[in-house]
Coordinates of C-alpha atoms in Angstrom, one line a residue:
Chain A
M1 CA -110.9 79.9 31.8
T2 CA -112.0 76.4 30.8
L3 CA -114.7 75.7 28.3
E4 CA -116.0 72.2 28.2
T5 CA -118.6 70.4 26.1
R6 CA -120.2 67.2 27.3
G7 CA -122.0 64.9 24.8
L8 CA -123.1 67.7 22.5
H9 CA -125.9 66.8 20.1
F10 CA -127.3 69.1 17.5
S11 CA -129.3 68.4 14.4
Y12 CA -130.9 70.7 11.8
N13 CA -134.3 69.3 10.8
G14 CA -133.5 65.8 11.9
R15 CA -130.0 65.7 10.3
P16 CA -127.4 65.4 13.0
V17 CA -124.5 67.9 12.7
L18 CA -123.0 67.3 16.1
A19 CA -123.2 63.8 17.4
G20 CA -122.1 63.5 21.0
L21 CA -119.2 65.8 20.9
S22 CA -117.1 66.2 24.1
L23 CA -114.3 68.6 24.3
S24 CA -112.3 70.6 26.8
L25 CA -110.5 73.8 26.1
A26 CA -107.9 75.0 28.7
R27 CA -107.2 78.6 29.7
G28 CA -105.2 80.8 27.3
E29 CA -105.1 78.2 24.5
S30 CA -105.7 79.1 20.9
V31 CA -107.5 76.2 19.5
G32 CA -108.0 75.8 15.7
I33 CA -111.1 73.9 14.7
L34 CA -110.6 72.1 11.4
G35 CA -112.8 70.0 9.2
V36 CA -114.6 70.0 5.9
N37 CA -117.7 72.1 5.1
G38 CA -120.6 70.7 7.0
A39 CA -118.4 68.9 9.5
G40 CA -120.0 71.0 12.2
K41 CA -117.4 73.7 12.9
S42 CA -119.7 76.7 12.9
T43 CA -122.4 74.7 14.6
L44 CA -120.0 73.8 17.4
L45 CA -119.0 77.4 17.8
R46 CA -122.5 78.6 17.9
C47 CA -123.4 76.0 20.5
L48 CA -120.4 77.2 22.6
N49 CA -122.0 80.6 22.5
R50 CA -125.6 79.5 23.0
N51 CA -126.5 81.1 19.7
L52 CA -127.8 77.6 19.1
K53 CA -129.2 75.4 21.9
P54 CA -128.0 71.8 21.6
Q55 CA -130.7 69.1 21.8
K56 CA -128.6 67.0 24.1
G57 CA -125.5 67.6 26.2
A58 CA -124.2 70.7 27.9
V59 CA -121.6 73.4 27.5
L60 CA -119.8 74.3 30.8
V61 CA -117.9 77.5 31.3
E62 CA -115.7 77.2 34.4
G63 CA -118.0 74.4 35.6
R64 CA -121.2 76.5 35.1
N65 CA -123.8 75.3 32.7
L66 CA -124.2 77.8 29.8
A67 CA -128.0 77.1 29.9
D68 CA -128.2 78.7 33.3
L69 CA -126.5 82.0 32.3
S70 CA -128.2 85.1 30.9
G71 CA -127.3 86.3 27.4
E72 CA -125.4 89.2 28.9
E73 CA -123.5 87.0 31.3
I74 CA -122.4 84.8 28.4
A75 CA -121.4 87.9 26.4
R76 CA -119.1 89.0 29.3
L77 CA -117.4 85.6 29.2
L78 CA -117.3 84.8 25.5
G79 CA -116.6 87.2 22.6
Y80 CA -118.2 85.7 19.5
V81 CA -117.4 86.8 15.9
P82 CA -119.7 85.1 13.5
Q83 CA -118.9 84.3 9.9
N84 CA -121.8 86.1 8.3
R85 CA -121.6 89.7 9.2
F86 CA -123.4 92.9 8.2
T87 CA -121.6 96.2 7.7
D88 CA -123.3 98.3 10.2
P89 CA -124.0 102.0 9.5
L90 CA -122.0 103.2 12.6
N91 CA -118.6 104.8 12.9
V92 CA -115.7 102.7 14.1
F93 CA -115.8 103.9 17.7
D94 CA -119.6 103.3 18.0
S95 CA -119.3 99.9 16.4
V96 CA -116.6 98.8 18.9
L97 CA -118.6 100.4 21.7
L98 CA -121.3 97.8 20.9
G99 CA -119.0 95.3 22.5
R100 CA -119.6 97.1 25.8
K101 CA -123.4 96.5 25.5
P102 CA -123.3 93.5 27.9
H103 CA -121.7 95.8 30.5
I104 CA -123.8 98.9 29.9
K105 CA -126.9 99.4 32.1
W106 CA -128.3 102.7 30.7
Q107 CA -125.5 105.0 29.6
A108 CA -121.9 104.2 28.4
S109 CA -119.6 105.1 31.3
G110 CA -116.2 106.7 31.2
R111 CA -114.7 103.3 31.7
D112 CA -116.6 101.9 28.7
L113 CA -115.1 104.6 26.5
Q114 CA -111.7 104.0 28.0
V115 CA -111.9 100.2 27.2
V116 CA -113.0 101.0 23.6
A117 CA -110.2 103.5 23.1
E118 CA -107.6 101.0 24.4
V119 CA -108.8 98.2 22.2
L120 CA -108.8 100.5 19.2
A121 CA -105.1 101.3 20.0
Q122 CA -104.3 97.7 20.4
M123 CA -105.8 96.8 17.1
G124 CA -104.2 99.8 15.4
L125 CA -107.5 101.4 14.6
E126 CA -107.3 104.7 16.5
K127 CA -106.8 106.8 13.4
L128 CA -110.0 105.3 11.9
A129 CA -112.1 105.9 15.1
M130 CA -114.5 108.4 13.5
R131 CA -114.7 106.8 10.1
P132 CA -117.9 105.0 9.1
V133 CA -117.3 101.2 9.1
A134 CA -118.8 101.1 5.6
S135 CA -115.9 103.1 4.3
L136 CA -113.2 100.7 5.5
S137 CA -111.4 98.0 3.6
G138 CA -112.1 94.4 4.2
G139 CA -109.1 94.0 6.5
E140 CA -109.9 97.0 8.5
A141 CA -113.6 96.1 8.9
Q142 CA -112.6 92.7 10.1
K143 CA -110.3 94.3 12.7
V144 CA -113.3 96.4 13.9
V145 CA -115.4 93.3 14.4
I146 CA -112.6 91.6 16.4
A147 CA -112.0 94.8 18.4
R148 CA -115.7 94.7 19.3
A149 CA -115.4 91.2 20.6
L150 CA -112.3 92.3 22.6
A151 CA -114.2 95.3 24.0
Q152 CA -116.5 92.7 25.6
E153 CA -113.6 91.9 27.8
P154 CA -114.3 88.2 27.4
R155 CA -112.2 85.3 28.8
M156 CA -112.3 83.6 25.5
L157 CA -112.8 84.5 21.8
L158 CA -114.9 82.4 19.5
L159 CA -114.0 83.3 15.9
D160 CA -115.7 81.8 12.9
E161 CA -113.4 82.0 9.8
P162 CA -111.8 85.3 10.8
T163 CA -109.5 85.3 7.8
S164 CA -111.8 84.0 5.1
N165 CA -112.3 87.3 3.2
L166 CA -108.9 88.7 3.7
D167 CA -105.9 88.9 1.4
L168 CA -102.6 87.2 2.3
R169 CA -101.1 90.2 4.0
N170 CA -104.2 90.9 6.1
Q171 CA -104.5 87.3 7.0
L172 CA -101.1 87.1 8.5
E173 CA -101.3 90.5 10.1
L174 CA -104.7 89.7 11.7
M175 CA -103.5 86.4 13.1
R176 CA -100.3 87.9 14.5
L177 CA -102.2 90.8 16.0
L178 CA -104.7 88.4 17.5
G179 CA -101.9 86.3 19.0
R180 CA -100.3 89.3 20.6
V181 CA -103.6 90.7 22.0
M182 CA -104.6 87.3 23.4
K183 CA -101.2 87.0 25.1
D184 CA -101.4 90.5 26.5
K185 CA -104.8 89.9 28.0
G186 CA -104.3 86.3 28.8
I187 CA -107.4 85.1 27.0
G188 CA -107.9 82.1 24.8
A189 CA -109.6 81.5 21.5
A190 CA -111.4 78.8 19.6
V191 CA -111.0 79.6 15.9
C192 CA -112.7 77.8 13.0
L193 CA -110.3 77.8 10.1
H194 CA -110.2 76.5 6.6
D195 CA -106.6 77.3 6.1
I196 CA -104.6 74.5 7.6
N197 CA -101.4 76.4 7.1
L198 CA -102.6 79.3 9.2
A199 CA -103.7 76.9 11.9
L200 CA -100.3 75.2 11.9
R201 CA -98.6 78.5 12.3
Y202 CA -100.7 80.3 14.8
M203 CA -102.7 77.8 16.9
T204 CA -101.5 76.0 19.9
R205 CA -103.9 73.1 19.6
L206 CA -106.0 71.6 16.8
V207 CA -109.3 69.9 16.9
L208 CA -110.2 67.9 13.9
L209 CA -113.9 67.4 13.3
K210 CA -115.4 64.7 11.1
E211 CA -119.1 63.8 10.8
G212 CA -120.1 65.7 13.9
G213 CA -117.6 64.1 16.1
I214 CA -114.0 64.6 17.1
K215 CA -111.5 62.9 14.9
A216 CA -108.4 64.0 16.8
I217 CA -107.2 66.6 19.3
L218 CA -103.5 67.3 18.9
T219 CA -100.7 69.9 18.8
P220 CA -99.7 71.3 15.4
E221 CA -96.5 69.3 15.5
Q222 CA -98.5 66.1 15.8
L223 CA -100.6 66.6 12.7
S224 CA -99.8 64.0 10.1
P225 CA -100.5 63.8 6.4
E226 CA -102.6 60.6 7.0
L227 CA -104.9 62.4 9.4
I228 CA -105.4 65.3 7.1
S229 CA -106.2 63.1 4.2
E230 CA -108.6 61.1 6.4
V231 CA -110.4 64.3 7.5
Y232 CA -110.4 66.2 4.2
G233 CA -110.3 63.3 1.7
V234 CA -107.3 64.9 0.0
E235 CA -103.8 63.4 -0.2
V236 CA -101.3 65.9 1.2
I237 CA -97.6 66.3 1.8
L238 CA -96.5 68.0 5.0
A239 CA -93.3 69.8 4.4
Q240 CA -90.9 72.0 6.4
V241 CA -90.4 75.3 4.5
A242 CA -88.4 78.2 5.9
G243 CA -89.1 77.0 9.4
H244 CA -92.8 76.5 9.0
R245 CA -94.7 73.3 8.5
V246 CA -96.9 73.6 5.4
V247 CA -99.5 71.5 3.8
I248 CA -99.3 70.9 0.1
P249 CA -102.4 69.2 -1.3
Q250 CA -102.1 66.6 -4.0
E251 CA -105.0 65.5 -6.3
A252 CA -108.4 65.1 -4.6
R253 CA -109.6 61.6 -4.3
G254 CA -112.1 60.3 -6.9
E255 CA -115.2 60.2 -4.7
P256 CA -116.9 63.5 -3.7
A257 CA -116.0 64.7 -0.3
E258 CA -118.3 63.7 2.5
G259 CA -120.6 66.6 3.5
G260 CA -119.5 68.6 0.5
L261 CA -120.9 71.7 -1.1
D262 CA -124.5 70.6 -1.0
A263 CA -124.4 69.9 2.6
K264 CA -122.9 73.3 3.3
L265 CA -125.5 75.1 1.3
D266 CA -128.4 73.3 3.0
R267 CA -127.0 74.0 6.4
E268 CA -126.5 77.7 5.7
T269 CA -130.1 78.1 4.5
V270 CA -131.4 76.4 7.6
G271 CA -129.0 78.2 9.8
H272 CA -130.2 81.6 8.5
D273 CA -133.9 80.7 9.1
S274 CA -133.2 79.8 12.7
N275 CA -132.3 83.4 13.5
Chain B
M1 CA -107.2 97.5 -0.3
K2 CA -105.4 99.9 1.8
A3 CA -101.9 99.1 2.7
S4 CA -101.2 98.3 6.2
L5 CA -102.4 99.8 9.4
A6 CA -100.6 101.5 12.1
E7 CA -98.9 99.2 14.6
P8 CA -100.0 99.6 18.2
R9 CA -98.0 102.2 19.9
G10 CA -96.0 101.8 23.0
P11 CA -95.4 104.8 25.3
D12 CA -97.8 107.4 24.0
T13 CA -100.8 105.0 23.9
G14 CA -102.2 106.8 27.0
R15 CA -102.2 110.2 25.2
S16 CA -103.7 108.8 22.0
T17 CA -106.6 107.0 23.8
A18 CA -107.4 110.3 25.6
D19 CA -107.3 112.0 22.2
V20 CA -109.6 109.4 20.6
I21 CA -112.1 109.7 23.5
A22 CA -112.0 113.5 23.3
R23 CA -112.8 113.5 19.6
Y24 CA -115.6 111.0 20.2
L25 CA -117.2 113.1 22.9
S26 CA -117.1 116.2 20.8
A27 CA -118.8 114.3 18.0
L28 CA -121.5 113.2 20.5
K29 CA -121.9 116.8 21.7
R30 CA -122.6 118.0 18.2
R31 CA -125.4 115.4 17.9
Y32 CA -126.9 116.4 21.2
L33 CA -126.8 120.1 20.1
L34 CA -128.6 119.2 16.8
M35 CA -131.3 117.4 18.8
G36 CA -131.7 120.3 21.1
A37 CA -132.0 122.7 18.1
L38 CA -134.7 120.6 16.5
T39 CA -136.6 120.4 19.7
V40 CA -136.5 124.2 20.0
L41 CA -137.6 124.4 16.3
L42 CA -140.5 122.1 16.9
I43 CA -141.7 124.2 19.9
A44 CA -141.4 127.4 18.0
L45 CA -143.2 126.0 15.0
A46 CA -146.0 124.7 17.2
L47 CA -146.5 128.1 18.8
Q48 CA -146.4 129.8 15.5
A49 CA -148.9 127.3 14.1
V50 CA -151.3 128.0 16.9
A51 CA -151.1 131.7 16.1
L52 CA -151.6 131.2 12.3
G53 CA -155.1 130.9 10.9
A54 CA -158.3 132.7 10.0
Y55 CA -158.7 134.1 13.5
D56 CA -155.6 136.4 14.0
L57 CA -153.5 135.8 17.1
S58 CA -149.9 136.6 18.0
P59 CA -147.5 134.0 19.3
L60 CA -147.2 136.0 22.5
K61 CA -151.0 135.8 23.0
V62 CA -150.7 132.1 22.4
L63 CA -148.2 131.7 25.1
W64 CA -150.4 133.8 27.4
A65 CA -153.3 131.5 26.6
L66 CA -151.3 128.4 27.3
L67 CA -150.5 129.7 30.7
G68 CA -154.2 130.0 31.3
R69 CA -154.3 133.8 31.1
A70 CA -156.6 134.2 28.1
E71 CA -160.3 134.3 28.1
G72 CA -163.3 134.5 25.7
P73 CA -163.1 133.7 22.0
Q74 CA -159.3 133.7 22.0
A75 CA -159.1 130.9 24.6
A76 CA -161.8 129.0 22.8
V77 CA -160.0 129.2 19.4
I78 CA -156.7 128.1 21.0
W79 CA -157.9 125.4 23.3
N80 CA -160.7 123.9 21.3
I81 CA -159.8 124.4 17.7
R82 CA -156.1 125.0 17.0
L83 CA -154.3 123.3 19.9
P84 CA -155.9 119.8 19.6
R85 CA -155.0 119.7 16.0
I86 CA -151.5 120.8 16.5
V87 CA -150.8 118.4 19.4
A88 CA -152.4 115.7 17.3
A89 CA -150.0 116.4 14.4
V90 CA -147.0 116.4 16.8
V91 CA -148.0 113.1 18.5
T92 CA -149.0 111.4 15.3
G93 CA -145.9 112.5 13.4
W94 CA -143.7 111.4 16.3
G95 CA -145.3 108.0 16.5
L96 CA -145.2 107.4 12.8
G97 CA -141.6 108.5 12.5
L98 CA -140.5 106.3 15.4
S99 CA -142.5 103.3 14.2
G100 CA -140.9 103.6 10.8
L101 CA -137.5 103.6 12.3
A102 CA -138.3 100.6 14.5
T103 CA -139.6 98.5 11.6
Q104 CA -136.7 99.5 9.4
T105 CA -134.1 98.4 12.0
L106 CA -136.0 95.4 13.3
L107 CA -136.6 94.0 9.8
R108 CA -133.2 95.3 8.5
N109 CA -134.8 96.9 5.4
P110 CA -134.7 100.6 4.5
L111 CA -138.0 100.4 2.7
A112 CA -139.9 98.8 5.6
S113 CA -142.5 101.0 7.3
P114 CA -146.0 100.3 8.8
F115 CA -147.4 101.4 5.5
T116 CA -145.5 98.9 3.4
L117 CA -146.3 96.1 5.9
G118 CA -150.0 96.4 5.1
I119 CA -151.0 97.9 8.5
S120 CA -152.5 101.1 6.9
H121 CA -154.4 99.0 4.3
G122 CA -155.8 97.0 7.2
A123 CA -157.0 100.2 8.7
I124 CA -158.6 101.3 5.5
F125 CA -160.3 97.9 5.2
G126 CA -161.7 98.2 8.7
A127 CA -162.9 101.8 8.2
A128 CA -164.5 100.8 4.9
F129 CA -166.3 97.9 6.5
A130 CA -167.6 100.2 9.3
I131 CA -168.8 102.9 6.8
V132 CA -170.5 100.6 4.3
F133 CA -171.8 97.7 6.3
L134 CA -172.4 99.3 9.7
G135 CA -173.6 102.6 8.1
A136 CA -171.2 104.5 10.2
G137 CA -170.2 107.2 7.8
A138 CA -172.5 110.0 6.6
V139 CA -170.2 112.8 5.4
S140 CA -171.5 116.1 6.5
A141 CA -171.3 118.7 3.8
S142 CA -169.7 121.2 6.0
A143 CA -166.7 119.0 6.7
L144 CA -164.7 120.0 3.7
H145 CA -164.9 123.7 4.6
T146 CA -164.3 124.0 8.3
A147 CA -161.4 123.2 10.5
G148 CA -161.5 121.8 13.9
P149 CA -162.7 118.8 15.8
A150 CA -166.0 120.5 16.5
D151 CA -167.3 119.4 13.1
F152 CA -166.9 115.6 13.1
M153 CA -167.3 114.4 9.6
F154 CA -168.5 111.0 10.4
S155 CA -171.3 109.9 12.5
G156 CA -170.5 106.6 14.2
L157 CA -166.9 107.7 14.5
Y158 CA -166.2 105.1 17.2
A159 CA -167.3 102.3 14.9
I160 CA -164.9 103.5 12.2
T161 CA -162.1 104.1 14.6
G162 CA -162.6 100.7 16.3
L163 CA -162.7 98.7 13.1
A164 CA -159.8 100.6 11.6
F165 CA -157.8 99.8 14.6
A166 CA -158.9 96.2 14.5
G167 CA -158.0 96.0 10.8
A168 CA -154.6 97.5 11.3
M169 CA -153.8 95.2 14.3
S170 CA -155.0 92.1 12.4
A171 CA -152.4 92.8 9.8
T172 CA -149.8 93.1 12.5
V173 CA -150.9 90.0 14.3
V174 CA -151.0 87.8 11.2
I175 CA -147.5 89.0 10.3
L176 CA -146.1 88.4 13.8
I177 CA -147.7 85.0 14.1
L178 CA -146.2 84.0 10.7
A179 CA -142.8 85.4 11.9
R180 CA -143.1 83.5 15.1
L181 CA -144.3 80.1 13.9
R182 CA -142.3 79.9 10.8
K183 CA -139.2 81.7 12.2
M184 CA -139.2 83.9 9.2
S185 CA -136.3 86.0 8.1
P186 CA -136.8 89.8 8.0
S187 CA -137.2 89.8 4.2
A188 CA -139.9 87.1 4.4
V189 CA -141.7 89.3 6.9
I190 CA -141.7 92.2 4.4
L191 CA -143.1 89.9 1.7
A192 CA -145.8 88.7 4.1
G193 CA -146.6 92.4 4.5
V194 CA -147.0 92.9 0.8
A195 CA -149.3 89.9 0.7
M196 CA -151.4 91.3 3.5
S197 CA -151.6 94.7 1.8
S198 CA -153.0 93.3 -1.4
L199 CA -155.4 91.1 0.5
F200 CA -156.8 94.2 2.3
I201 CA -156.8 96.2 -0.9
S202 CA -158.9 93.5 -2.6
G203 CA -161.2 93.4 0.4
T204 CA -161.7 97.1 0.3
I205 CA -162.5 97.1 -3.4
L206 CA -165.0 94.3 -2.8
I207 CA -166.7 96.4 -0.1
Q208 CA -166.8 99.4 -2.3
Y209 CA -168.4 97.3 -5.0
F210 CA -171.4 96.9 -2.8
A211 CA -171.4 100.5 -1.5
T212 CA -173.4 103.6 -2.5
E213 CA -171.7 106.6 -4.0
I214 CA -172.0 108.5 -0.7
E215 CA -170.4 105.6 1.2
I216 CA -167.6 105.3 -1.3
A217 CA -167.0 109.0 -0.9
S218 CA -166.9 108.5 2.8
V219 CA -164.3 105.7 2.5
V220 CA -162.2 107.7 0.2
F221 CA -162.4 110.8 2.4
W222 CA -161.4 108.7 5.4
T223 CA -158.3 107.4 3.7
F224 CA -157.0 111.0 3.4
G225 CA -155.2 111.3 6.6
D226 CA -156.3 114.2 8.6
V227 CA -155.1 115.2 12.1
A228 CA -158.2 117.4 12.7
R229 CA -160.5 114.6 13.5
S230 CA -159.6 113.8 17.1
S231 CA -160.5 115.5 20.4
W232 CA -158.5 115.7 23.6
G233 CA -159.5 112.3 24.8
E234 CA -158.2 110.5 21.7
I235 CA -155.1 112.7 21.6
L236 CA -154.3 111.8 25.2
L237 CA -154.7 108.1 24.5
L238 CA -152.5 108.3 21.4
G239 CA -150.0 110.4 23.3
L240 CA -149.7 107.9 26.2
V241 CA -149.2 105.0 23.8
T242 CA -146.7 106.9 21.8
L243 CA -144.8 107.9 25.0
A244 CA -144.7 104.3 26.2
V245 CA -143.5 103.1 22.8
T246 CA -140.8 105.8 22.8
L247 CA -139.6 104.8 26.2
Y248 CA -139.4 101.1 25.2
F249 CA -137.2 101.9 22.2
L250 CA -135.1 104.3 24.2
R251 CA -134.5 101.4 26.7
R252 CA -133.6 99.1 23.9
R253 CA -131.4 101.6 21.9
W254 CA -128.2 99.6 22.4
E255 CA -129.9 96.4 21.4
L256 CA -131.2 98.1 18.2
N257 CA -127.6 99.2 17.5
A258 CA -126.4 95.6 18.1
L259 CA -129.0 94.4 15.6
L260 CA -127.4 96.5 12.9
A261 CA -124.4 94.2 13.1
G262 CA -126.5 91.2 12.2
D263 CA -128.6 88.7 14.2
D264 CA -125.6 86.4 15.0
S265 CA -123.5 89.3 16.3
A266 CA -126.4 90.7 18.3
Q267 CA -127.1 87.4 19.9
G268 CA -123.4 87.1 20.7
L269 CA -123.7 90.4 22.5
G270 CA -126.5 89.0 24.7
V271 CA -129.5 90.3 22.8
S272 CA -132.6 88.1 22.6
V273 CA -133.1 88.8 18.9
T274 CA -136.4 87.0 18.4
R275 CA -138.0 88.6 21.5
L276 CA -136.8 92.1 20.6
R277 CA -138.1 91.7 17.0
L278 CA -141.5 90.5 18.1
T279 CA -142.0 93.0 21.0
G280 CA -140.6 95.8 18.9
M281 CA -142.8 95.1 15.9
F282 CA -145.9 94.8 18.1
L283 CA -145.3 98.1 19.8
A284 CA -144.3 100.0 16.6
T285 CA -147.4 98.7 14.8
L286 CA -149.6 99.4 17.8
A287 CA -148.7 103.1 17.7
T288 CA -149.2 103.2 14.0
A289 CA -152.6 101.3 14.1
L290 CA -153.9 103.8 16.7
A291 CA -152.7 106.8 14.7
N292 CA -154.3 105.4 11.6
A293 CA -157.5 104.6 13.4
F294 CA -157.8 108.2 14.7
H295 CA -156.4 110.1 11.8
G296 CA -156.6 108.0 8.7
V297 CA -153.7 107.1 6.5
I298 CA -150.8 109.5 6.6
A299 CA -148.6 107.9 4.0
F300 CA -144.8 107.8 3.8
L301 CA -144.1 109.7 6.9
G302 CA -142.9 106.5 8.6
L303 CA -140.5 106.0 5.7
L304 CA -139.4 109.6 5.4
A305 CA -138.7 110.6 8.9
P306 CA -136.1 107.9 9.9
H307 CA -134.2 108.4 6.6
I308 CA -133.9 112.2 7.2
A309 CA -132.9 111.5 10.8
R310 CA -130.2 109.1 9.6
R311 CA -128.8 111.7 7.3
M312 CA -128.4 114.0 10.2
V313 CA -126.9 111.7 12.9
G314 CA -125.9 108.4 11.2
G315 CA -127.0 105.0 12.3
D316 CA -126.8 105.3 16.1
H317 CA -130.1 104.6 17.8
R318 CA -129.2 106.6 20.9
F319 CA -129.9 109.6 18.6
L320 CA -132.1 108.0 15.9
V321 CA -134.9 107.0 18.3
P322 CA -135.7 110.5 19.6
L323 CA -134.7 112.2 16.3
S324 CA -137.0 110.0 14.1
G325 CA -139.9 111.1 16.4
L326 CA -138.8 114.7 16.3
V327 CA -138.4 114.8 12.5
G328 CA -141.8 113.0 12.0
A329 CA -143.5 115.5 14.3
L330 CA -141.9 118.5 12.6
L331 CA -142.8 117.2 9.1
L332 CA -146.4 116.5 10.0
L333 CA -146.9 119.7 11.8
A334 CA -145.3 121.7 8.9
A335 CA -147.4 119.8 6.3
D336 CA -150.6 120.3 8.3
T337 CA -150.0 124.0 8.9
L338 CA -149.2 124.4 5.2
G339 CA -152.4 122.6 4.2
R340 CA -154.4 124.6 6.7
L341 CA -153.2 127.9 5.3
A342 CA -152.9 127.0 1.7
V343 CA -156.5 126.2 1.1
G344 CA -158.4 129.4 1.5
S345 CA -161.2 128.9 4.0
G346 CA -160.7 125.3 4.8
T347 CA -158.2 122.5 5.1
L348 CA -156.3 120.2 2.9
P349 CA -155.9 116.7 4.4
V350 CA -152.3 116.3 5.5
G351 CA -152.1 112.8 4.1
V352 CA -152.2 114.1 0.6
L353 CA -149.3 116.4 1.3
T354 CA -147.2 113.8 2.9
S355 CA -147.7 111.5 -0.1
F356 CA -146.5 114.2 -2.3
M357 CA -143.4 114.6 -0.2
G358 CA -142.8 110.9 0.5
A359 CA -143.3 109.3 -2.9
P360 CA -140.4 111.1 -4.6
L361 CA -138.2 110.2 -1.7
F362 CA -139.1 106.6 -1.9
L363 CA -138.0 106.6 -5.6
Y364 CA -134.9 108.5 -4.7
L365 CA -133.9 105.9 -2.1
L366 CA -134.5 103.1 -4.6
L367 CA -132.3 104.8 -7.1
K368 CA -129.6 105.6 -4.6
D369 CA -129.4 102.4 -2.5
R370 CA -129.5 99.9 -5.3
P371 CA -126.5 100.5 -7.5

């Protein structure tokens, strides 16, 4: 499946977050979206899912304009996992079964249950199926949310900071599991990430955002220290350690980063209200 | 944090998925059985309630009468005195329980209910206005000592009911307009409800300031919720509205479940969150406003019933929607029957009893949910 944006504009209360962003994601790719807080990563992802409607421009899914599709049609094409989540009071099975909502007319069918059970097995959650989500650890709960997105049987996943609350082990495990499931099912993903090292390790392509536009689109091998310091305002060294390319940050530059903490806080407040 | 999780299995995945589905289905079956048992309990309690009272009847005779086989005083007692009150209790309890669930889920707040949103206070204000300024409420002295809709306590009942409904709906409309125009978050909606409540309370106090003692007594008496006030026509109207509201929320049960995962996730699953929230809030408050207008304020039931239902079946709205209604109906019927029998020759308004049950639960929830 291809996902394409054409001249996407989005502004919160007159402040532009995305300024004419055009991008094309090919089938089966895992695309890491990188950039500082406030660069528009989450906004881009939410526009891709029509959680936000861009003021100008269009999102095309296999050539069809997102604006012409129903919410359920979109949910059958794109599995979106937002950053701010609530722990629902359901058990794991029911929580994942929610992912079948776009397919369910009145009653969950046998096939719906089958899909859920298979996704639980793929994510290694079958032993927890009857446990309340609230009783799970952070890593397990995150897997439930991703399992729900997979149960939608989407052509592409949109993941907003899927690893941000996880410990080191769970971060690696989740990314590895995701990679395997995506390959099995032949689906792609667009993933907002803060951790450049995870992006270098698990993504097939990187999109670097700066000031609401695209700074660069490249493969992980093409990422250069100069580009990183231009996007993040931090001098870095890119080193090869034990077969992995890793980023080692040096001192931050003197001036405060563009779109720093204030910008992010503002954006989150506004974003919440728009619900 | 728990150490790692099982790796996905190879060959026996088929067996393990079948096993997971089987376990899931048996858990569902238990919940359906529980719902069936409560339905039977409600019917049994209703039959027993018809039989109980000053005029002695057996449940068998009641069944007989319901089939149209009874005549004379028995049929009159059953059809004109006991049954309307019991059906009113069931329908009102169902509506209040369901509305409470809907507001709690839609506003994502366990302490939300039509009562805490100012809807009941709107109804009190409307009723007070009708009683004091339109002279609608002369309490007849016999009202306290007889049961049954034959003795309407208020003259000008339609003025009171109409204005109480208008008051309740005005609270709803103000809150919904604010929510729509300002795109308010659920917690802001709750705060708006608190503001509306205190506005209506002040308004009611102001009205009472200009009222005579008898009018004040009427207002106070109206606020004691009582299901014995309505006749078949009103019960039918309330029943139809409650049925329609129940069907709406049953239709939207998956969407309510999706809302539990947060607005963003729900939207990602194809739910139009804003539309669901506005329509759902309107319907939930409509059922409550009508119940309040006919039967006065029955406090805390909207808060109590969904929490009890959640204890029984968890957070799944496939079960919560019918069960909140069932539990609400059971509670109100039990409380009303208790009140009817407890006070010798007359009746204790059921609103008083539900407040006694509900307030401690409210405190308990506060203690428990906020560590």
